[in-house]
PDB file of C-alpha atoms and ligand atoms in Angstrom:
ATOM      1  CA  MET A  19       6.753  -9.892   7.283  1.00 86.00           C
ATOM      2  CA  GLU A  20       6.939  -7.443   4.368  1.00 95.00           C
ATOM      3  CA  LEU A  21       5.492  -8.768   1.090  1.00 97.00           C
ATOM      4  CA  ALA A  22       6.620  -5.741  -0.911  1.00 97.00           C
ATOM      5  CA  PRO A  23       8.024  -2.387   0.206  1.00 97.00           C
ATOM      6  CA  GLY A  24       5.555  -1.036   2.780  1.00 97.00           C
ATOM      7  CA  VAL A  25       3.133  -3.990   2.597  1.00 98.00           C
ATOM      8  CA  HIS A  26       3.021  -5.923   5.869  1.00 98.00           C
ATOM      9  CA  ILE A  27       1.141  -9.169   6.441  1.00 98.00           C
ATOM     10  CA  ILE A  28      -0.490  -9.757   9.852  1.00 98.00           C
ATOM     11  CA  GLY A  29      -2.252 -12.737  11.400  1.00 97.00           C
ATOM     12  CA  GLY A  30      -1.759 -15.969  13.320  1.00 94.00           C
ATOM     13  CA  LYS A  31      -3.854 -19.095  13.746  1.00 92.00           C
ATOM     14  CA  SER A  32      -7.127 -17.535  14.815  1.00 91.00           C
ATOM     15  CA  GLY A  33     -10.006 -17.036  12.393  1.00 91.00           C
ATOM     16  CA  GLY A  34      -8.825 -19.973  10.284  1.00 91.00           C
ATOM     17  CA  HIS A  35      -5.302 -18.569   9.830  1.00 95.00           C
ATOM     18  CA  VAL A  36      -6.886 -15.367   8.560  1.00 96.00           C
ATOM     19  CA  ARG A  37      -4.585 -12.640   7.264  1.00 98.00           C
ATOM     20  CA  ALA A  38      -4.761  -8.842   7.072  1.00 98.00           C
ATOM     21  CA  PHE A  39      -2.461  -6.372   5.318  1.00 98.00           C
ATOM     22  CA  LEU A  40      -1.118  -3.094   6.627  1.00 98.00           C
ATOM     23  CA  VAL A  41       0.109  -0.820   3.841  1.00 98.00           C
ATOM     24  CA  LYS A  42       2.355   2.198   4.268  1.00 98.00           C
ATOM     25  CA  HIS A  43       1.808   4.494   1.310  1.00 97.00           C
ATOM     26  CA  GLY A  44       2.573   8.200   1.001  1.00 93.00           C
ATOM     27  CA  GLY A  45       3.164   8.502   4.738  1.00 93.00           C
ATOM     28  CA  GLU A  46      -0.278   7.113   5.588  1.00 97.00           C
ATOM     29  CA  LEU A  47      -1.422   3.690   6.711  1.00 98.00           C
ATOM     30  CA  THR A  48      -4.133   1.679   5.007  1.00 98.00           C
ATOM     31  CA  LEU A  49      -5.428  -1.643   6.321  1.00 98.00           C
ATOM     32  CA  ILE A  50      -6.941  -4.380   4.164  1.00 98.00           C
ATOM     33  CA  ASP A  51      -9.201  -6.586   6.324  1.00 98.00           C
ATOM     34  CA  THR A  52      -9.118  -6.575  10.131  1.00 98.00           C
ATOM     35  CA  LEU A  53      -8.499 -10.182  11.370  1.00 97.00           C
ATOM     36  CA  TYR A  54     -10.783 -12.173  13.691  1.00 95.00           C
ATOM     37  CA  GLY A  55     -10.195 -10.644  17.124  1.00 95.00           C
ATOM     38  CA  THR A  56     -12.709  -8.014  18.112  1.00 96.00           C
ATOM     39  CA  ASP A  57     -10.100  -6.058  20.086  1.00 97.00           C
ATOM     40  CA  ALA A  58      -7.962  -5.591  16.937  1.00 98.00           C
ATOM     41  CA  GLY A  59      -4.957  -6.290  19.165  1.00 98.00           C
ATOM     42  CA  ALA A  60      -2.723  -7.793  16.478  1.00 98.00           C
ATOM     43  CA  VAL A  61      -3.336  -4.891  14.099  1.00 98.00           C
ATOM     44  CA  LEU A  62      -2.687  -2.251  16.775  1.00 98.00           C
ATOM     45  CA  THR A  63       0.504  -4.076  17.795  1.00 98.00           C
ATOM     46  CA  GLU A  64       1.740  -4.029  14.194  1.00 98.00           C
ATOM     47  CA  ILE A  65       0.941  -0.306  13.846  1.00 98.00           C
ATOM     48  CA  ARG A  66       3.022   0.416  16.951  1.00 98.00           C
ATOM     49  CA  ARG A  67       5.785  -1.952  15.844  1.00 97.00           C
ATOM     50  CA  LEU A  68       6.139   0.238  12.748  1.00 97.00           C
ATOM     51  CA  GLY A  69       6.582   3.215  15.052  1.00 97.00           C
ATOM     52  CA  ARG A  70       3.208   4.656  14.120  1.00 98.00           C
ATOM     53  CA  SER A  71       0.057   5.428  16.094  1.00 98.00           C
ATOM     54  CA  PRO A  72      -3.543   4.364  15.407  1.00 98.00           C
ATOM     55  CA  SER A  73      -4.398   7.874  14.195  1.00 98.00           C
ATOM     56  CA  ASP A  74      -2.010   7.270  11.247  1.00 98.00           C
ATOM     57  CA  LEU A  75      -4.453   4.634   9.999  1.00 98.00           C
ATOM     58  CA  LYS A  76      -6.493   6.577   7.439  1.00 98.00           C
ATOM     59  CA  ARG A  77      -8.564   3.894   5.740  1.00 98.00           C
ATOM     60  CA  ILE A  78      -9.691   0.304   6.187  1.00 98.00           C
ATOM     61  CA  ALA A  79     -10.708  -1.641   3.093  1.00 98.00           C
ATOM     62  CA  ILE A  80     -12.677  -4.881   3.438  1.00 98.00           C
ATOM     63  CA  THR A  81     -12.276  -7.685   0.882  1.00 98.00           C
ATOM     64  CA  HIS A  82     -15.705  -9.100   1.777  1.00 97.00           C
ATOM     65  CA  ALA A  83     -18.125  -9.261   4.671  1.00 96.00           C
ATOM     66  CA  HIS A  84     -17.240 -12.548   6.394  1.00 94.00           C
ATOM     67  CA  ARG A  85     -16.717 -12.647  10.127  1.00 93.00           C
ATOM     68  CA  SER A  86     -13.009 -13.560  10.130  1.00 93.00           C
ATOM     69  CA  HIS A  87     -12.181 -10.447   8.117  1.00 96.00           C
ATOM     70  CA  LEU A  88     -14.316  -8.008  10.091  1.00 96.00           C
ATOM     71  CA  GLY A  89     -13.576  -8.814  13.731  1.00 96.00           C
ATOM     72  CA  GLY A  90     -11.450  -5.786  14.547  1.00 97.00           C
ATOM     73  CA  LEU A  91     -13.329  -3.315  12.378  1.00 98.00           C
ATOM     74  CA  ALA A  92     -15.397  -1.464  14.969  1.00 98.00           C
ATOM     75  CA  ALA A  93     -12.512  -1.310  17.462  1.00 98.00           C
ATOM     76  CA  LEU A  94     -10.160   0.068  14.810  1.00 98.00           C
ATOM     77  CA  LYS A  95     -12.724   2.638  13.743  1.00 98.00           C
ATOM     78  CA  ARG A  96     -12.953   3.812  17.359  1.00 98.00           C
ATOM     79  CA  GLU A  97      -9.170   3.914  17.838  1.00 98.00           C
ATOM     80  CA  SER A  98      -8.243   5.515  14.534  1.00 98.00           C
ATOM     81  CA  GLY A  99     -11.241   7.230  12.988  1.00 98.00           C
ATOM     82  CA  ALA A 100     -10.173   5.620   9.691  1.00 98.00           C
ATOM     83  CA  ARG A 101     -12.614   5.646   6.786  1.00 98.00           C
ATOM     84  CA  ILE A 102     -14.145   2.247   6.025  1.00 98.00           C
ATOM     85  CA  LEU A 103     -14.331   1.109   2.405  1.00 98.00           C
ATOM     86  CA  ALA A 104     -16.075  -1.908   0.866  1.00 98.00           C
ATOM     87  CA  HIS A 105     -17.874  -2.949  -2.288  1.00 98.00           C
ATOM     88  CA  GLU A 106     -21.484  -1.787  -2.313  1.00 97.00           C
ATOM     89  CA  TRP A 107     -22.779  -5.382  -2.275  1.00 97.00           C
ATOM     90  CA  GLU A 108     -20.989  -6.097   1.010  1.00 97.00           C
ATOM     91  CA  ALA A 109     -21.529  -2.730   2.682  1.00 97.00           C
ATOM     92  CA  ASP A 110     -24.816  -3.442   4.446  1.00 96.00           C
ATOM     93  CA  ILE A 111     -23.417  -6.662   5.955  1.00 95.00           C
ATOM     94  CA  VAL A 112     -20.321  -4.797   7.167  1.00 96.00           C
ATOM     95  CA  ALA A 113     -22.647  -2.236   8.737  1.00 96.00           C
ATOM     96  CA  GLY A 114     -24.633  -4.981  10.484  1.00 94.00           C
ATOM     97  CA  GLU A 115     -27.838  -4.309   8.541  1.00 93.00           C
ATOM     98  CA  ARG A 116     -27.972  -7.688   6.821  1.00 91.00           C
ATOM     99  CA  LYS A 117     -26.621 -11.186   7.486  1.00 88.00           C
ATOM    100  CA  ALA A 118     -24.096 -12.758   5.145  1.00 86.00           C
ATOM    101  CA  GLN A 119     -25.612 -15.191   2.636  1.00 82.00           C
ATOM    102  CA  PRO A 120     -25.858 -18.761   3.910  1.00 77.00           C
ATOM    103  CA  VAL A 121     -23.519 -21.339   2.385  1.00 72.00           C
ATOM    104  CA  THR A 122     -23.936 -25.060   1.744  1.00 61.00           C
ATOM    105  CA  ILE A 123     -24.583 -26.808   5.032  1.00 52.00           C
ATOM    106  CA  LEU A 124     -22.943 -30.114   4.096  1.00 51.00           C
ATOM    107  CA  PRO A 125     -19.446 -29.453   2.832  1.00 51.00           C
ATOM    108  CA  ARG A 126     -17.841 -31.550   0.146  1.00 54.00           C
ATOM    109  CA  LEU A 127     -15.669 -34.443   1.206  1.00 49.00           C
ATOM    110  CA  PRO A 128     -12.215 -32.990   1.851  1.00 53.00           C
ATOM    111  CA  LEU A 129     -13.786 -30.468   4.167  1.00 52.00           C
ATOM    112  CA  ARG A 130     -15.605 -32.917   6.412  1.00 51.00           C
ATOM    113  CA  ALA A 131     -12.587 -33.470   8.607  1.00 54.00           C
ATOM    114  CA  TRP A 132     -12.660 -29.909   9.799  1.00 53.00           C
ATOM    115  CA  PHE A 133     -16.392 -29.331   9.528  1.00 49.00           C
ATOM    116  CA  PRO A 134     -17.162 -28.737  13.257  1.00 49.00           C
ATOM    117  CA  TRP A 135     -14.597 -25.987  13.280  1.00 52.00           C
ATOM    118  CA  GLN A 136     -15.955 -24.651  10.078  1.00 53.00           C
ATOM    119  CA  VAL A 137     -19.499 -24.358  11.348  1.00 49.00           C
ATOM    120  CA  GLY A 138     -18.581 -22.379  14.398  1.00 50.00           C
ATOM    121  CA  LEU A 139     -16.088 -20.085  12.896  1.00 52.00           C
ATOM    122  CA  ALA A 140     -16.272 -19.304   9.339  1.00 52.00           C
ATOM    123  CA  LEU A 141     -19.697 -19.852   7.920  1.00 51.00           C
ATOM    124  CA  GLY A 142     -19.116 -16.182   7.876  1.00 58.00           C
ATOM    125  CA  ARG A 143     -22.487 -15.459   9.392  1.00 62.00           C
ATOM    126  CA  GLY A 144     -21.257 -15.018  12.933  1.00 73.00           C
ATOM    127  CA  LYS A 145     -21.826 -11.597  14.412  1.00 85.00           C
ATOM    128  CA  HIS A 146     -19.060  -9.034  14.183  1.00 92.00           C
ATOM    129  CA  PRO A 147     -19.183  -5.666  15.921  1.00 94.00           C
ATOM    130  CA  PRO A 148     -20.581  -3.659  13.005  1.00 94.00           C
ATOM    131  CA  ALA A 149     -19.370  -0.343  11.640  1.00 96.00           C
ATOM    132  CA  PRO A 150     -20.878   1.717   8.820  1.00 97.00           C
ATOM    133  CA  VAL A 151     -19.102   1.890   5.470  1.00 98.00           C
ATOM    134  CA  ASP A 152     -17.953   5.407   4.601  1.00 98.00           C
ATOM    135  CA  GLU A 153     -17.070   4.879   0.966  1.00 98.00           C
ATOM    136  CA  VAL A 154     -17.819   2.345  -1.745  1.00 98.00           C
ATOM    137  CA  LEU A 155     -14.983   0.688  -3.697  1.00 98.00           C
ATOM    138  CA  ALA A 156     -15.416  -0.509  -7.254  1.00 98.00           C
ATOM    139  CA  ASP A 157     -13.346  -2.261  -9.905  1.00 98.00           C
ATOM    140  CA  GLY A 158     -10.660   0.064 -11.272  1.00 98.00           C
ATOM    141  CA  ASP A 159     -10.420   2.254  -8.168  1.00 98.00           C
ATOM    142  CA  GLU A 160      -6.980   2.985  -6.719  1.00 98.00           C
ATOM    143  CA  LEU A 161      -6.163   2.320  -3.057  1.00 98.00           C
ATOM    144  CA  ALA A 162      -2.776   2.973  -1.445  1.00 98.00           C
ATOM    145  CA  GLY A 163      -0.824   1.920  -4.540  1.00 97.00           C
ATOM    146  CA  PHE A 164      -3.125  -1.007  -5.345  1.00 98.00           C
ATOM    147  CA  GLN A 165      -5.671  -1.369  -8.116  1.00 98.00           C
ATOM    148  CA  VAL A 166      -9.035  -2.557  -6.859  1.00 98.00           C
ATOM    149  CA  LEU A 167     -10.355  -5.683  -8.612  1.00 98.00           C
ATOM    150  CA  HIS A 168     -13.970  -6.783  -8.261  1.00 98.00           C
ATOM    151  CA  VAL A 169     -13.659 -10.586  -8.233  1.00 98.00           C
ATOM    152  CA  PRO A 170     -17.095 -11.989  -7.331  1.00 97.00           C
ATOM    153  CA  GLY A 171     -17.875 -15.640  -6.657  1.00 96.00           C
ATOM    154  CA  HIS A 172     -16.884 -16.306  -3.053  1.00 94.00           C
ATOM    155  CA  THR A 173     -19.269 -13.453  -2.288  1.00 95.00           C
ATOM    156  CA  PRO A 174     -20.996 -11.022  -4.676  1.00 96.00           C
ATOM    157  CA  GLY A 175     -18.955  -7.983  -3.696  1.00 97.00           C
ATOM    158  CA  HIS A 176     -15.601  -9.659  -3.137  1.00 98.00           C
ATOM    159  CA  LEU A 177     -12.536  -7.479  -3.823  1.00 98.00           C
ATOM    160  CA  ALA A 178      -8.899  -8.271  -4.555  1.00 98.00           C
ATOM    161  CA  PHE A 179      -6.013  -5.793  -4.653  1.00 99.00           C
ATOM    162  CA  TRP A 180      -3.255  -5.708  -7.286  1.00 98.00           C
ATOM    163  CA  ALA A 181       0.061  -3.842  -7.169  1.00 98.00           C
ATOM    164  CA  PRO A 182       1.498  -4.240 -10.699  1.00 98.00           C
ATOM    165  CA  GLU A 183       4.918  -2.730  -9.958  1.00 96.00           C
ATOM    166  CA  HIS A 184       5.532  -5.392  -7.286  1.00 98.00           C
ATOM    167  CA  GLY A 185       3.597  -8.181  -8.995  1.00 98.00           C
ATOM    168  CA  LEU A 186       1.728  -8.504  -5.712  1.00 98.00           C
ATOM    169  CA  LEU A 187      -1.846  -9.776  -5.627  1.00 98.00           C
ATOM    170  CA  LEU A 188      -3.972  -9.865  -2.466  1.00 98.00           C
ATOM    171  CA  THR A 189      -6.751 -12.329  -3.289  1.00 98.00           C
ATOM    172  CA  GLY A 190      -8.894 -12.305  -0.170  1.00 98.00           C
ATOM    173  CA  ASP A 191     -10.889 -15.548   0.024  1.00 97.00           C
ATOM    174  CA  ALA A 192     -10.882 -16.138  -3.735  1.00 97.00           C
ATOM    175  CA  ILE A 193      -7.825 -18.333  -3.088  1.00 98.00           C
ATOM    176  CA  ALA A 194      -6.811 -20.106   0.144  1.00 96.00           C
ATOM    177  CA  THR A 195      -3.570 -21.812   1.181  1.00 96.00           C
ATOM    178  CA  TRP A 196      -4.931 -23.102   4.495  1.00 93.00           C
ATOM    179  CA  PRO A 197      -5.728 -25.850   5.282  1.00 90.00           C
ATOM    180  CA  ARG A 198      -4.544 -26.495   1.728  1.00 91.00           C
ATOM    181  CA  PHE A 199      -4.030 -24.643  -1.533  1.00 95.00           C
ATOM    182  CA  GLU A 200      -7.263 -24.302  -3.476  1.00 93.00           C
ATOM    183  CA  ALA A 201      -9.554 -21.841  -5.205  1.00 93.00           C
ATOM    184  CA  GLY A 202     -11.111 -20.643  -1.988  1.00 90.00           C
ATOM    185  CA  TRP A 203     -12.969 -22.963   0.362  1.00 84.00           C
ATOM    186  CA  PRO A 204     -15.287 -24.776  -2.071  1.00 79.00           C
ATOM    187  CA  ALA A 205     -18.191 -25.044   0.373  1.00 77.00           C
ATOM    188  CA  PHE A 206     -18.155 -21.275   0.710  1.00 83.00           C
ATOM    189  CA  THR A 207     -18.257 -20.290  -2.947  1.00 87.00           C
ATOM    190  CA  LEU A 208     -21.619 -18.679  -3.542  1.00 89.00           C
ATOM    191  CA  ASN A 209     -21.359 -18.502  -7.331  1.00 92.00           C
ATOM    192  CA  ALA A 210     -19.045 -21.049  -8.951  1.00 91.00           C
ATOM    193  CA  GLU A 211     -19.261 -19.578 -12.442  1.00 94.00           C
ATOM    194  CA  GLU A 212     -18.358 -16.071 -11.348  1.00 96.00           C
ATOM    195  CA  HIS A 213     -15.650 -17.478  -9.122  1.00 96.00           C
ATOM    196  CA  GLU A 214     -13.999 -19.306 -11.993  1.00 96.00           C
ATOM    197  CA  ALA A 215     -14.003 -16.161 -14.119  1.00 97.00           C
ATOM    198  CA  SER A 216     -12.421 -14.281 -11.223  1.00 98.00           C
ATOM    199  CA  ILE A 217      -9.660 -16.881 -10.827  1.00 98.00           C
ATOM    200  CA  ARG A 218      -9.014 -16.762 -14.571  1.00 98.00           C
ATOM    201  CA  ARG A 219      -8.740 -12.989 -14.461  1.00 98.00           C
ATOM    202  CA  MET A 220      -6.291 -13.103 -11.531  1.00 98.00           C
ATOM    203  CA  ALA A 221      -4.158 -15.764 -13.237  1.00 98.00           C
ATOM    204  CA  GLY A 222      -3.940 -13.507 -16.280  1.00 98.00           C
ATOM    205  CA  LEU A 223      -2.205 -10.851 -14.185  1.00 98.00           C
ATOM    206  CA  GLU A 224       0.788 -13.211 -13.846  1.00 98.00           C
ATOM    207  CA  PRO A 225       1.416 -12.264 -10.193  1.00 98.00           C
ATOM    208  CA  ARG A 226       4.840 -12.874  -8.645  1.00 98.00           C
ATOM    209  CA  THR A 227       3.515 -12.941  -5.066  1.00 98.00           C
ATOM    210  CA  VAL A 228       0.009 -14.037  -4.070  1.00 98.00           C
ATOM    211  CA  ALA A 229      -1.218 -13.343  -0.552  1.00 98.00           C
ATOM    212  CA  VAL A 230      -4.493 -14.968   0.434  1.00 98.00           C
ATOM    213  CA  GLY A 231      -7.215 -14.517   3.036  1.00 97.00           C
ATOM    214  CA  HIS A 232      -6.447 -17.730   4.928  1.00 96.00           C
ATOM    215  CA  GLY A 233      -2.931 -19.171   5.141  1.00 96.00           C
ATOM    216  CA  ASP A 234       0.583 -18.192   4.165  1.00 98.00           C
ATOM    217  CA  PRO A 235       1.378 -16.217   1.025  1.00 98.00           C
ATOM    218  CA  ILE A 236       2.683 -17.886  -2.142  1.00 98.00           C
ATOM    219  CA  VAL A 237       6.101 -16.483  -2.985  1.00 97.00           C
ATOM    220  CA  LYS A 238       7.340 -19.123  -5.421  1.00 97.00           C
ATOM    221  CA  ASP A 239       5.816 -19.958  -8.831  1.00 97.00           C
ATOM    222  CA  ALA A 240       2.805 -17.881  -7.829  1.00 98.00           C
ATOM    223  CA  ALA A 241       1.447 -17.260 -11.329  1.00 98.00           C
ATOM    224  CA  ALA A 242       1.774 -20.931 -12.303  1.00 98.00           C
ATOM    225  CA  ARG A 243      -0.049 -21.981  -9.168  1.00 98.00           C
ATOM    226  CA  VAL A 244      -2.942 -19.602  -9.801  1.00 98.00           C
ATOM    227  CA  HIS A 245      -3.113 -20.819 -13.419  1.00 98.00           C
ATOM    228  CA  SER A 246      -3.349 -24.381 -12.033  1.00 97.00           C
ATOM    229  CA  LEU A 247      -6.658 -23.416 -10.403  1.00 96.00           C
ATOM    230  CA  VAL A 248      -8.227 -22.417 -13.705  1.00 94.00           C
ATOM    231  CA  ASN A 249     -10.468 -25.126 -15.111  1.00 75.00           C
ATOM    232  CA  SER A 250      -9.675 -25.440 -18.777  1.00 61.00           C
TER     233      SER A 250
HETATM  234 ZN1   ZN B  15     -14.934 -15.457   3.130  1.00 82.90          ZN
HETATM  235 ZN1   ZN B  16     -12.421 -15.827   5.115  1.00 82.90          ZN
END
């Protein structure tokens, strides 16, 4: 599915319905996040479906260093030689030099139903095949037609990506639509105050399409729905 010209969304049910984004820009491919599978099969399939080869993948940007988003990273690095980009506060986790920060062990009520799944999968501290970060991304940088936004809260170095001409916002885990629409998975938010400021900032962009880290994108009333997450 194409969210905007050249922006393709990838991902199925694995990794908590995790999503990645393959962007065709200026003849080159850029990937944002790498899905759960360590063989990167779904990403490689999408690259070939577009009639391209892995060597066309020039850079891989990581929204944040949680397992579901990093699974295919090392395999894709091997296949493509792409440069790996992340915020400096996530880089050492991506590289396998530090574990992700622990999150609340007992989730709040709505999450209890799916807690066993949650523990195994997405505490985010599971091991991923590591790969070193080649380049640091910071707020205000440009990446394949997107502006880089530093939106901390879910994790300290969490990034979102904003394409103003398409009104397209890729929020990473700052917002989730699976298993339901909410401001990220509450039990995973490391800093609630920063997270709220990040949501407020993203709402202020008035996005027309919002694609999230887990679940389907929001294509209708997207700005209003993000505003509804802002605590007044
Ligand atoms: Zn996460
Ligand atoms: Zn996630």
